[in-house]
Structure formats: structure tokens, C-alpha cells
mmCIF file of C-alpha atoms (C1' of nucleotides) in Angstrom:
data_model
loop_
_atom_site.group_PDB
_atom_site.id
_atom_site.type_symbol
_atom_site.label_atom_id
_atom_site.label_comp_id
_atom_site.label_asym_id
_atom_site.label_seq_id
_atom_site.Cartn_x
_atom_site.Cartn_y
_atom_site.Cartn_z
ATOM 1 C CA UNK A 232 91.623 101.289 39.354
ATOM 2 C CA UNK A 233 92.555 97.709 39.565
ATOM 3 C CA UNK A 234 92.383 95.848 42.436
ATOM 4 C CA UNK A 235 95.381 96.051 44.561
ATOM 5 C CA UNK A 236 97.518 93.304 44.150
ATOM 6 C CA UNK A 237 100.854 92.160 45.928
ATOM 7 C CA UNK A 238 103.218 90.097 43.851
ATOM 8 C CA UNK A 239 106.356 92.060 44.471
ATOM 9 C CA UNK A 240 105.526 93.174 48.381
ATOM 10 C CA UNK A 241 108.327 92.532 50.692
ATOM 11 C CA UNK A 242 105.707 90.904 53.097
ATOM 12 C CA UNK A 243 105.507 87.171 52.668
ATOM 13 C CA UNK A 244 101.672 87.629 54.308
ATOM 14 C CA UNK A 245 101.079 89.742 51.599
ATOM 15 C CA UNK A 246 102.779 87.164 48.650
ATOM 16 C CA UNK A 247 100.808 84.390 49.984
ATOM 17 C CA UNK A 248 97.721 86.619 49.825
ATOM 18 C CA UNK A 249 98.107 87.439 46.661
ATOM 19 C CA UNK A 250 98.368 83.863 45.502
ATOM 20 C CA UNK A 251 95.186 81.798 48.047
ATOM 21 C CA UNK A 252 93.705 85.089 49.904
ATOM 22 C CA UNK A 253 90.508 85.502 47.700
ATOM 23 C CA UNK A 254 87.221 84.190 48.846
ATOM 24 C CA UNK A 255 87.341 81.167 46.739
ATOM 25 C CA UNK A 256 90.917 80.002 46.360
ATOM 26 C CA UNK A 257 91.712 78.094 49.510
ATOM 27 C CA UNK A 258 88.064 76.824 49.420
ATOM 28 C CA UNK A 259 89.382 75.242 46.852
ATOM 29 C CA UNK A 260 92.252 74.127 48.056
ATOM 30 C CA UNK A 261 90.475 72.627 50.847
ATOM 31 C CA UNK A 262 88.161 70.538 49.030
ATOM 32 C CA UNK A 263 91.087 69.554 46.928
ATOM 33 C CA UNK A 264 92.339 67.989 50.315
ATOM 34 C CA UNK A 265 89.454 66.255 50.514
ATOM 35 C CA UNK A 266 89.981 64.732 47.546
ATOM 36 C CA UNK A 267 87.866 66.627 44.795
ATOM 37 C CA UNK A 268 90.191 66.633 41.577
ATOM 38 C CA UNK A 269 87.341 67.431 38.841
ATOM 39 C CA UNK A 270 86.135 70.256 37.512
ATOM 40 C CA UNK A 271 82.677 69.585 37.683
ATOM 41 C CA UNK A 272 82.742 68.067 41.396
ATOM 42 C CA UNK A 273 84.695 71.149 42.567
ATOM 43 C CA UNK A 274 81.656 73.276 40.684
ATOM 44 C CA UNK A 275 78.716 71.222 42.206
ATOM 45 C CA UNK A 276 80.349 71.067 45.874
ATOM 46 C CA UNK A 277 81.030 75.005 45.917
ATOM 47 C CA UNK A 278 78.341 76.041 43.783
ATOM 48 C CA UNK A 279 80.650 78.490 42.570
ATOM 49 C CA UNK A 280 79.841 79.880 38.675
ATOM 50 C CA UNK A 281 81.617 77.977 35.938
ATOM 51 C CA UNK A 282 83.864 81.011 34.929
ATOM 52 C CA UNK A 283 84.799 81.853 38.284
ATOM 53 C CA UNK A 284 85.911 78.183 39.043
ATOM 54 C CA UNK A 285 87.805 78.358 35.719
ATOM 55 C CA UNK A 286 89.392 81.659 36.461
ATOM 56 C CA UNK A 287 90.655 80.301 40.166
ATOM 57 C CA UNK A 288 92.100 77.082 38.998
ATOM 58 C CA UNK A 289 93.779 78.667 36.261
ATOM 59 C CA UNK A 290 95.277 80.718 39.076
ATOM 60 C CA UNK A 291 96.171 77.988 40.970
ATOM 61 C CA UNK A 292 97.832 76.385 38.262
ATOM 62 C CA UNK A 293 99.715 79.173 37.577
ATOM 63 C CA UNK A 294 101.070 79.721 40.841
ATOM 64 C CA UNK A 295 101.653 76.068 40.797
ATOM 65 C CA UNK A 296 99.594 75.535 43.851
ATOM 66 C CA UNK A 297 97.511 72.941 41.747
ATOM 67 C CA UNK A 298 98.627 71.230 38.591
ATOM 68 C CA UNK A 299 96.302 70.237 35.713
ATOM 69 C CA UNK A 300 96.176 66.732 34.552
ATOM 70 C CA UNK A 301 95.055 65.016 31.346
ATOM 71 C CA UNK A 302 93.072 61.789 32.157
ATOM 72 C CA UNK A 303 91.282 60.216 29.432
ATOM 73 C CA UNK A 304 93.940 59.868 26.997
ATOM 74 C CA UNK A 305 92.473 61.984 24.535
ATOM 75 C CA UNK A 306 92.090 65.712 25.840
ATOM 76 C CA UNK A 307 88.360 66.346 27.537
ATOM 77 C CA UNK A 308 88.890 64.993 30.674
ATOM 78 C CA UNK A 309 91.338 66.975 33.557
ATOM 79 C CA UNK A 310 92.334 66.590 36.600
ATOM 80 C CA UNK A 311 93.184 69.412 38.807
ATOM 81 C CA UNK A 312 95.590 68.109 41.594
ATOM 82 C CA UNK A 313 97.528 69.456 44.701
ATOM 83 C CA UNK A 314 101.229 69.929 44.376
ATOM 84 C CA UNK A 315 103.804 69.550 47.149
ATOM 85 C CA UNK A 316 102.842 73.395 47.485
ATOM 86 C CA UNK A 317 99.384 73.193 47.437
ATOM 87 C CA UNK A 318 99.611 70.485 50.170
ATOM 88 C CA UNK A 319 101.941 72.794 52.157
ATOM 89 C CA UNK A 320 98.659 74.618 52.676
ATOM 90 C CA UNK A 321 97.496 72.013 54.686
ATOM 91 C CA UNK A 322 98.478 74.098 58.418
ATOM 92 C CA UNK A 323 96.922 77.145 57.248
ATOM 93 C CA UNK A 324 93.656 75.391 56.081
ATOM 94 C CA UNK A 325 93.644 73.433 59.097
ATOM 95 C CA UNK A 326 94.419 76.594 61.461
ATOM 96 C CA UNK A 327 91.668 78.470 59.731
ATOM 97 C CA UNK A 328 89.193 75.525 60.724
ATOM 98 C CA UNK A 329 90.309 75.625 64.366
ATOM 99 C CA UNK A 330 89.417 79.261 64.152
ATOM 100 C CA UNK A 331 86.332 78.939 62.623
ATOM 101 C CA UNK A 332 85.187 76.122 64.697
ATOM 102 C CA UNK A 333 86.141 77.885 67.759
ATOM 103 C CA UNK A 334 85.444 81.651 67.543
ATOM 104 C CA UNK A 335 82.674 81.152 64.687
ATOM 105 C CA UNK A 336 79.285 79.399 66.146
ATOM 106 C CA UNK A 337 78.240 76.481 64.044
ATOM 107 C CA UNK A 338 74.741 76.370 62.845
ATOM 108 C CA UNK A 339 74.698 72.860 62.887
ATOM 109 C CA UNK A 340 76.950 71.689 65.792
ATOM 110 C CA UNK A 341 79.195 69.519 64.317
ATOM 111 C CA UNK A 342 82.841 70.829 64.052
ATOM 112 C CA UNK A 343 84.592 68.166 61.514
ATOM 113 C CA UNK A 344 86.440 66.534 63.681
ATOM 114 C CA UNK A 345 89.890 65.815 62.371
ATOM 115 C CA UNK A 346 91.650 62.262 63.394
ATOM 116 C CA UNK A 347 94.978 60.776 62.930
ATOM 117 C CA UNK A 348 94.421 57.724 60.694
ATOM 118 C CA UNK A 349 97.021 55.838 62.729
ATOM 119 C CA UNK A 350 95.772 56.586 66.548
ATOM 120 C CA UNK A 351 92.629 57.583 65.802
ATOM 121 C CA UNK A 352 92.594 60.387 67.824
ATOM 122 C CA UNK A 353 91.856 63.879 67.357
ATOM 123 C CA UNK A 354 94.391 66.432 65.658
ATOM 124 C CA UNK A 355 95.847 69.047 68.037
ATOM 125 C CA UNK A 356 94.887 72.411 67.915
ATOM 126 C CA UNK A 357 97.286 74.509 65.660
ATOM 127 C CA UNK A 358 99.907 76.468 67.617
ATOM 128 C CA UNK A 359 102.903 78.536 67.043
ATOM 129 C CA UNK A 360 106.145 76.884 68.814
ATOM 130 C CA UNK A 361 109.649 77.704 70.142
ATOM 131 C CA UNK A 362 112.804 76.449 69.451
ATOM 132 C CA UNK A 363 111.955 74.346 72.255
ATOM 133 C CA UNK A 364 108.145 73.498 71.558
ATOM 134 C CA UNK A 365 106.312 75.452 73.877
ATOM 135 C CA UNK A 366 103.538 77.419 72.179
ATOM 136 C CA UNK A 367 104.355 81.139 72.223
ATOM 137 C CA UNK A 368 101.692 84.162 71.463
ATOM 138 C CA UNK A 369 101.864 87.134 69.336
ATOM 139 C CA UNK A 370 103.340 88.581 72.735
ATOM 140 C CA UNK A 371 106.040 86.431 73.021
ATOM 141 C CA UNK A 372 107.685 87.058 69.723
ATOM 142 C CA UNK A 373 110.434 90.066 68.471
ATOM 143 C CA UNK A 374 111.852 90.624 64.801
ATOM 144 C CA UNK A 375 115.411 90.725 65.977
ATOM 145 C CA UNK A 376 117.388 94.071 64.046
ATOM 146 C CA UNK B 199 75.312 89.540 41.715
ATOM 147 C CA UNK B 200 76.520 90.202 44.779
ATOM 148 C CA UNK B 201 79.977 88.586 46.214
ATOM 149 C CA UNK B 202 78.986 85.575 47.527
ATOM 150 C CA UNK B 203 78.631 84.889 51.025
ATOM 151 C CA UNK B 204 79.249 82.126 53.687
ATOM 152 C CA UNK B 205 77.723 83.113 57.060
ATOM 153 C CA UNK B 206 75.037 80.182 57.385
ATOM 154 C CA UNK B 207 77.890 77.445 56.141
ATOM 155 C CA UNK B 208 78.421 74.556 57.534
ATOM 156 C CA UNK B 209 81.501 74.394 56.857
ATOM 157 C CA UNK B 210 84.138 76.369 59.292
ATOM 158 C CA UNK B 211 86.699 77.042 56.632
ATOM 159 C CA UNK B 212 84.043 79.069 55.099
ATOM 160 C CA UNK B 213 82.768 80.923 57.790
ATOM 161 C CA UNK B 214 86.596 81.845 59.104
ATOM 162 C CA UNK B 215 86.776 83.259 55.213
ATOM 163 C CA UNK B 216 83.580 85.103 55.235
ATOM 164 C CA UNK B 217 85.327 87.053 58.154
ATOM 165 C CA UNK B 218 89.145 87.240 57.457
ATOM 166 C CA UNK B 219 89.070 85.945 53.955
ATOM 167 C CA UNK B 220 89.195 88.961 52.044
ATOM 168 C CA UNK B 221 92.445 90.762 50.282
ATOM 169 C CA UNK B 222 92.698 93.632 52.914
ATOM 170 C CA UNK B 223 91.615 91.766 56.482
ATOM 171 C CA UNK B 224 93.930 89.678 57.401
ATOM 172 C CA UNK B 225 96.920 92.044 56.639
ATOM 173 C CA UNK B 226 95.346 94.759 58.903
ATOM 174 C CA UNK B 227 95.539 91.906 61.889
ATOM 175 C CA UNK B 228 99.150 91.323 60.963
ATOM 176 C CA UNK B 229 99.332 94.951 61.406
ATOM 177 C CA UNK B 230 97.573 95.024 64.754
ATOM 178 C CA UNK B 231 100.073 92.065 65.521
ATOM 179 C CA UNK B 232 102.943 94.241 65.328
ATOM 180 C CA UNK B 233 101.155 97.054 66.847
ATOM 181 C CA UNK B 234 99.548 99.875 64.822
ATOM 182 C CA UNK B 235 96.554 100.661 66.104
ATOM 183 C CA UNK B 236 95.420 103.843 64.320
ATOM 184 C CA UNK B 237 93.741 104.502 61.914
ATOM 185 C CA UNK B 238 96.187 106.918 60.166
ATOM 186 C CA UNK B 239 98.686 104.447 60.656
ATOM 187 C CA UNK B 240 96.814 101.708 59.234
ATOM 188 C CA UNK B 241 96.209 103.684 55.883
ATOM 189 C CA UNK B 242 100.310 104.315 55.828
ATOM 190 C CA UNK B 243 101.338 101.214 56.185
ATOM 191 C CA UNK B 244 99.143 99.281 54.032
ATOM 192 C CA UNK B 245 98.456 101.965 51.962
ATOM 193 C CA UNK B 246 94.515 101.147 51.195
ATOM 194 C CA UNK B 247 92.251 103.581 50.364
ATOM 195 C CA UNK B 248 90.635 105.139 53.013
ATOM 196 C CA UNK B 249 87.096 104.194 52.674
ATOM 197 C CA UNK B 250 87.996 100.893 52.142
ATOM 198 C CA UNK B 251 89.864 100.236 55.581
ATOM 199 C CA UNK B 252 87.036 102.057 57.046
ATOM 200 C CA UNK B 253 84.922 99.478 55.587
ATOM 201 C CA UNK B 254 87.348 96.719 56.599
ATOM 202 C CA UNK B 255 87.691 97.923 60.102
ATOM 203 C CA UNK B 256 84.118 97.964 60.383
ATOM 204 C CA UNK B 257 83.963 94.915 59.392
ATOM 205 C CA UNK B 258 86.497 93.457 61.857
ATOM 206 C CA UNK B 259 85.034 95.093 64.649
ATOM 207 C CA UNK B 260 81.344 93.468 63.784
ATOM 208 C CA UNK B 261 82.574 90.602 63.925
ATOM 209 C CA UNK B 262 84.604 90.990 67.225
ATOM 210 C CA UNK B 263 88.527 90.350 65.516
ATOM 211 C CA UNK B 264 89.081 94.468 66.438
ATOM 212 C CA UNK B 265 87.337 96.773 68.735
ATOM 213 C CA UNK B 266 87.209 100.600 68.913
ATOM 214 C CA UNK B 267 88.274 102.161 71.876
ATOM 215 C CA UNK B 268 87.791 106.017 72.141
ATOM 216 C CA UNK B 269 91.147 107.060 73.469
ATOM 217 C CA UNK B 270 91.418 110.764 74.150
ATOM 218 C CA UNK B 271 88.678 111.405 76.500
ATOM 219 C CA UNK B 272 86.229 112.998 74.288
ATOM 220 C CA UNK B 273 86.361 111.267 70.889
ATOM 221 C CA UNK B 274 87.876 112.088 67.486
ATOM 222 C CA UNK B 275 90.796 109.584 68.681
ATOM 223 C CA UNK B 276 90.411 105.870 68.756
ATOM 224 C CA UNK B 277 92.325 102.521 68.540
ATOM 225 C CA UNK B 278 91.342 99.516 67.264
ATOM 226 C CA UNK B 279 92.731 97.059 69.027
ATOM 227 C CA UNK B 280 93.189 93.237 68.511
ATOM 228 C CA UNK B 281 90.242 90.946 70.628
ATOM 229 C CA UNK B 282 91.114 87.685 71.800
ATOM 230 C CA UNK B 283 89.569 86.490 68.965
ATOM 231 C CA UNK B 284 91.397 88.125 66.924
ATOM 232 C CA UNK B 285 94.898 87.242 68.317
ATOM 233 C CA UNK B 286 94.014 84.258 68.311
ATOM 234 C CA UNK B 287 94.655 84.039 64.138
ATOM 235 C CA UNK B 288 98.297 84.291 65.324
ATOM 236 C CA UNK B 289 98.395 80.833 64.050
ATOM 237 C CA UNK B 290 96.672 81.340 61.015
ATOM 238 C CA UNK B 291 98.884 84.325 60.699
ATOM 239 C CA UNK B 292 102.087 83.113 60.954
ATOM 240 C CA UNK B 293 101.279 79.696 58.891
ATOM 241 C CA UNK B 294 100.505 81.982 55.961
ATOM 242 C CA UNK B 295 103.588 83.823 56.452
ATOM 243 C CA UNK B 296 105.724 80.814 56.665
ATOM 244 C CA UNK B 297 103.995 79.287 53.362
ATOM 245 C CA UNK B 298 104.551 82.919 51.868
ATOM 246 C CA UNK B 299 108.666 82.669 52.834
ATOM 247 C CA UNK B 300 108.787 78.944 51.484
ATOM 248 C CA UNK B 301 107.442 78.915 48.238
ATOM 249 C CA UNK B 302 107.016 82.948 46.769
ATOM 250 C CA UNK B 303 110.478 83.710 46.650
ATOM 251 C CA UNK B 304 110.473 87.405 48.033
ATOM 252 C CA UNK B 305 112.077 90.185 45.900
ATOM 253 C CA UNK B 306 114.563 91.046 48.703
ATOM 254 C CA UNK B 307 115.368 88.345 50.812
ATOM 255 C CA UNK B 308 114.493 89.209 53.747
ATOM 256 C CA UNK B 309 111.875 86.988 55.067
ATOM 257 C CA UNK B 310 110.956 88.470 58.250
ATOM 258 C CA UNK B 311 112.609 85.671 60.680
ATOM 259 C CA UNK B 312 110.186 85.966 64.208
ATOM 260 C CA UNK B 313 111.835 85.410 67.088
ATOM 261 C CA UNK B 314 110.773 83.526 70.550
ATOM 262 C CA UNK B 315 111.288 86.650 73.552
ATOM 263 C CA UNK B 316 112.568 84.519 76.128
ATOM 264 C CA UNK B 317 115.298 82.413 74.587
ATOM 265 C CA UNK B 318 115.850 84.772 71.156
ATOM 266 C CA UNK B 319 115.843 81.657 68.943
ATOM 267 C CA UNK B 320 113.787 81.551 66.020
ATOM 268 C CA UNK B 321 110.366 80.085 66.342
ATOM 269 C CA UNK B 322 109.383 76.889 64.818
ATOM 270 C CA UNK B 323 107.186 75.923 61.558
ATOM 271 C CA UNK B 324 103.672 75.835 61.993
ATOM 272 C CA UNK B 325 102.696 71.813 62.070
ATOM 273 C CA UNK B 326 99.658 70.168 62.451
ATOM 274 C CA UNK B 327 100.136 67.523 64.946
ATOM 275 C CA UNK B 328 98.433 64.035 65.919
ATOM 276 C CA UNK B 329 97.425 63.709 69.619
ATOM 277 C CA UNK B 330 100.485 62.604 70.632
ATOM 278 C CA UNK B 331 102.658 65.708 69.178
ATOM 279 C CA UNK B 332 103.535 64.005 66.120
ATOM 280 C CA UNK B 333 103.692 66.042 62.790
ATOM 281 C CA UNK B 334 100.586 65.091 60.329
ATOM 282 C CA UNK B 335 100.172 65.698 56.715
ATOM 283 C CA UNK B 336 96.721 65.569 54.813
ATOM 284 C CA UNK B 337 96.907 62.064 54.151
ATOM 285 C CA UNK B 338 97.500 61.435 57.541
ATOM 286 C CA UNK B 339 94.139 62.505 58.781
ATOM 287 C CA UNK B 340 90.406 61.244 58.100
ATOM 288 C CA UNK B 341 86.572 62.241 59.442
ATOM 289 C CA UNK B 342 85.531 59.396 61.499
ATOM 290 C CA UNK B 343 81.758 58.691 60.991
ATOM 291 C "C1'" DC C 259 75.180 56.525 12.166
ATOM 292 C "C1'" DT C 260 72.923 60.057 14.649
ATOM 293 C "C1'" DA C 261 71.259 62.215 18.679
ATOM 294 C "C1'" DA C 262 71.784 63.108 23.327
ATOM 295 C "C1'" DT C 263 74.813 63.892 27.078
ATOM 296 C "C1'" DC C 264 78.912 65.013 29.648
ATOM 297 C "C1'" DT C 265 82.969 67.775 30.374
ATOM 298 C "C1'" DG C 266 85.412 71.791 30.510
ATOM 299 C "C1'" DG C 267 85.292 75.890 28.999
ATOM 300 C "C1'" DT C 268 84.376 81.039 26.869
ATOM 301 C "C1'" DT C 269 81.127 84.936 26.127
ATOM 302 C "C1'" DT C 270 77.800 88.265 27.334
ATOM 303 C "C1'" DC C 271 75.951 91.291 30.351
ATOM 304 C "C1'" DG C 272 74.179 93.299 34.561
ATOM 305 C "C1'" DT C 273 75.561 94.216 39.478
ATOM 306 C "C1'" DT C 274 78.820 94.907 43.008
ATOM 307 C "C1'" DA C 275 83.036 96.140 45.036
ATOM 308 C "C1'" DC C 276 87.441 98.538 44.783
ATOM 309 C "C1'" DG C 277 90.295 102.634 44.586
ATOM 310 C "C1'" DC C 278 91.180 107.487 44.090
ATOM 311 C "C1'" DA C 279 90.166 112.019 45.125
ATOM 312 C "C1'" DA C 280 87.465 115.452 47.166
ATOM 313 C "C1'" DC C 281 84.922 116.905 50.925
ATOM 314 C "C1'" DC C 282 83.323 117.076 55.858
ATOM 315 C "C1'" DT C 283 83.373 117.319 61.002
ATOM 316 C "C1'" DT C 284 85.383 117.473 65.323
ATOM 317 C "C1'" DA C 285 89.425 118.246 68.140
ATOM 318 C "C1'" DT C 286 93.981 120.099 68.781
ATOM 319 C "C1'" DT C 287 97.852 123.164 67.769
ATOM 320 C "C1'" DC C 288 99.857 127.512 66.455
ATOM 321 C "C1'" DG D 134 91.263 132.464 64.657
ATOM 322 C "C1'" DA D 135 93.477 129.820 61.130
ATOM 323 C "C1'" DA D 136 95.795 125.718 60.215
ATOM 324 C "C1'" DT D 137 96.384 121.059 60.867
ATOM 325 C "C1'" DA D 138 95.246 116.315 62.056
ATOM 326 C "C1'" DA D 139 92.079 112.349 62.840
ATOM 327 C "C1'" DG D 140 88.512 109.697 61.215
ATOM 328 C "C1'" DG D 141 85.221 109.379 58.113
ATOM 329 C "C1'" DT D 142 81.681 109.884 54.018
ATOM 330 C "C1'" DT D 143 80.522 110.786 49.143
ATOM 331 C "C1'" DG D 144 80.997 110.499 43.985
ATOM 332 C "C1'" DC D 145 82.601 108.486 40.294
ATOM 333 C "C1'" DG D 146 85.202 105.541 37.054
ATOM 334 C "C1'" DT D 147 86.990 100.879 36.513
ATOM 335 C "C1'" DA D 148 87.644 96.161 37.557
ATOM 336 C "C1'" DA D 149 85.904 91.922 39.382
ATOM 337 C "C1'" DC D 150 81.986 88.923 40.399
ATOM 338 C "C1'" DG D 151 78.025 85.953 39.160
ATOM 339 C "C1'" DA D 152 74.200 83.880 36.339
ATOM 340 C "C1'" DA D 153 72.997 82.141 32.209
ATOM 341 C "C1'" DA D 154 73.756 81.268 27.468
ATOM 342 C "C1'" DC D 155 76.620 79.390 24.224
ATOM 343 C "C1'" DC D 156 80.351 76.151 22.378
ATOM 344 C "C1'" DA D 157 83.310 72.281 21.019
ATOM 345 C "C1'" DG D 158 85.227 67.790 21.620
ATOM 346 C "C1'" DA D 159 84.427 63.045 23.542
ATOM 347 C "C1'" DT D 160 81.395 59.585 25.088
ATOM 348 C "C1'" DT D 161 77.126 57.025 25.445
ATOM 349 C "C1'" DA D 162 72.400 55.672 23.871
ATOM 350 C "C1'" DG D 163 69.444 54.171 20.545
#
DNA sequence: CTAATCTGGTTTCGTTACGCAACCTTATTC
DNA sequence: GAATAAGGTTGCGTAACGAAACCAGATTAG
């Protein structure tokens, strides 16, 4: 049968899943971060097949993660762009990196380093926070009843 | 042919996928997170098929997110529990969720509001932050070279 | 003006993975 | 000693993936 899929499950891990948790789909979100917008560059920078790229932006677009626009007057020419949504990614990409970077050894040792554009310093490390901003762990956190 | 794979990428976002970037992984650490540990309990909740959390466990505990422990003395009884590794995609984790809650409006509206232990006040959003603790977005950042 | 090229696809087709159900093996319980 | 439970494995049908071929409209080259 069909791959399982979770559009109506009450867990908002699952929903998100459903919408960026394939192998490709938040690659290609994160290369959209980085600025990729055509069809073409996202296909030569994944080397991902042509109908597979096709098939996860149209995704995307549908779940309005990305939005497709017409450059070039005249039909022909697209652009795929990040909404407000698709930018609201940007923790989890970035969290996912930090993880990578950390737990997964690089073959070439260099861990893109992430700066602030205004201090030029690095980026913290991603953390879950209090009410008060101290980070917290999976122990330190209840679902109240 | 065969799914593609990422192990030998340079890139971390694509190694952190090649591990936990797959429909089924990622919800079995959220399960872990809040607790189950068995395999029985696993296949209830998630309700996956059981060769395929087999495989999935497997999987985790290869690449060191889970590991086995034979509980029971003298097998036929085991946990998988959560490595440090692997809580340490609490971030990742609860980003997702939080991303999830925002922008798929769930079906009952319930979004599963995590609390911090010590002062019982909900926890914050997951931000990525400049070195000094401010909140960054994606246009806030660069890769110095 | 025509041919070549680029862009963004769709189609075809073989391979792989998913998902269900059935079966199996080793404890444990009755 | 039979029944049940845990943790898997096996078979099989279907759906998704991936490469390459094909296509159509717009642009560029000659």
C-alpha cells in the first residue's frame, strides 16, 4: 500500500513531516536559503533527477513552503522562492547542521561556519529555552494534563 | 535506482538526513523522547509495520541515535534507548514541532504545549541566535571565506 | 529566417522501498 | 503442556525513486 502519510495526525512532528521530512525536501529548502531560486541551479547543485526536483517543488509550492514565480515576462522562466514559511525553517535547518556537524564526522573538515553579518561572529549553537532562557533538555520538560 | 544516499557529503545537512531524514526516524526519537522504549510499544504508537521499524531501529542503532539493551537477563526483552547523540536532536525535535504547530493548522487544536519542570511555564521558540544571544534570521547570517 | 540552445517540464521504464500479513523462535504465563 | 507475548524474518503486491529520453516554448547564433 501507499506510503504512510500524515496530513491529518494530531502530532505537529508528524504534520511537519509530512510536508519537509523526505530526503530531498529540506535539502531544498536549504539551498533555497542559500539563495538558489532556479530550477536548473537547484538540479545541478543536488544532482537530483529532473522529475524528482519537479515533483518536490511542486510539493513545496503546494504546501506553500516555496512559491513559484514568473520572471521573464513571457512564461519559460520561474523562480521558485521561500515564503515567510519556508524561511521559518530556518531553526530546524540550522539545528540539523549543528547536529550533523557535531555528531556526524566530516570528510573534509570544514563545518560551514555560520556568522552574524553584523558582529561577525559565529551563530550559537541551537538550544531549547525556558521561559527564562536557560536551555532545558528533553529531561527537563512535562506536557502539563 | 536505488534511494539516493548522502554518507560521503560534504555537506552536514545532508549527512544529519541520511541518518534521521527519513518518514519513520525521527518520529521514533520523539517517541523515545517521551519514553517508549519497546519495541511493541513502538509499533502501537506509531503504528508502522513491523519490519519496517525493525529496519528503522536498526538503522538508528548503527548509527548510534538508539542502542539495544537486553533487559531481562537472558534475552527475548530489550530497550532501545535514546544515546546522547540521539537526545541531542531535542533541538531539532522540538523546532520541527514548533514549525508543525505554527503553520499546519492541526485537526484538533491541541498543539502539544511542553512545559519547563522547574518553573511549569511553557518553554520558549526555538531561535537561532548571534553570539551575543540575539535572534537571527537567514539574511542575517553569511559564510565568511 | 532557421537552427541550435536553454529552460522547465512530462513520459517511460526498470529498480527499490514500503506496508501488510503470515510465519518463526525464544521466553514467560497459565 | 498449551497459550501468549516479544522481537523478528519472509513473501508478495504496490507505490515511490531515479536515469534517460522526449517535448514545447523562448532565446540566441548564424
Amino acid at each position: 500500500m501507499a506510503r504512510k502519510r500524515f496530513d491529518d495526525s494530531n502530532c505537529s512532528v508528524a504534520r511537519a513531516l509530512n510536508e519537509v521530512g523526505d530526503w530531498w525536501s529540506l535539502l531544498i529548502v536549504l539551498h533555497a536559503m542559500h539563495g538558489t531560486r532556479r530550477f536548473v541551479d537547484f538540479q545541478h547543485e543536488l544532482g537530483i533527477a529532473k522529475n524528482i526536483l519537479c515533483n518536490r517543488l511542486g510539493r513545496l509550492v503546494e504546501h506553500q513552503v516555496l512559491h513559484k514565480v514568473d520572471v521573464g515576462e513571457h512564461g519559460s522562466r520561474f523562480e521558485y522562492r521561500l515564503t515567510e514559511k519556508g524561511r521559518d525553517l530556518f531553526p530546524v535547518v540550522i539545528a540539523l547542521r549543528q547536529w550533523g556537524d557535531k555528531w556526524s564526522p566530516a570528510p573534509e573538515p570544514s563545518p560551514l561556519d555560520l556568522r552574524d553579518r553584523a558582529s561577525g561572529r559565529p551563530i550559537q549553537p541551537v538550544q531549547v529555552r525556558d521561559a527564562e532562557g536557560n536551555p532545558v533538555t528533553i529531561r527537563d520538560v512535562f506536557v502539563p494534563e
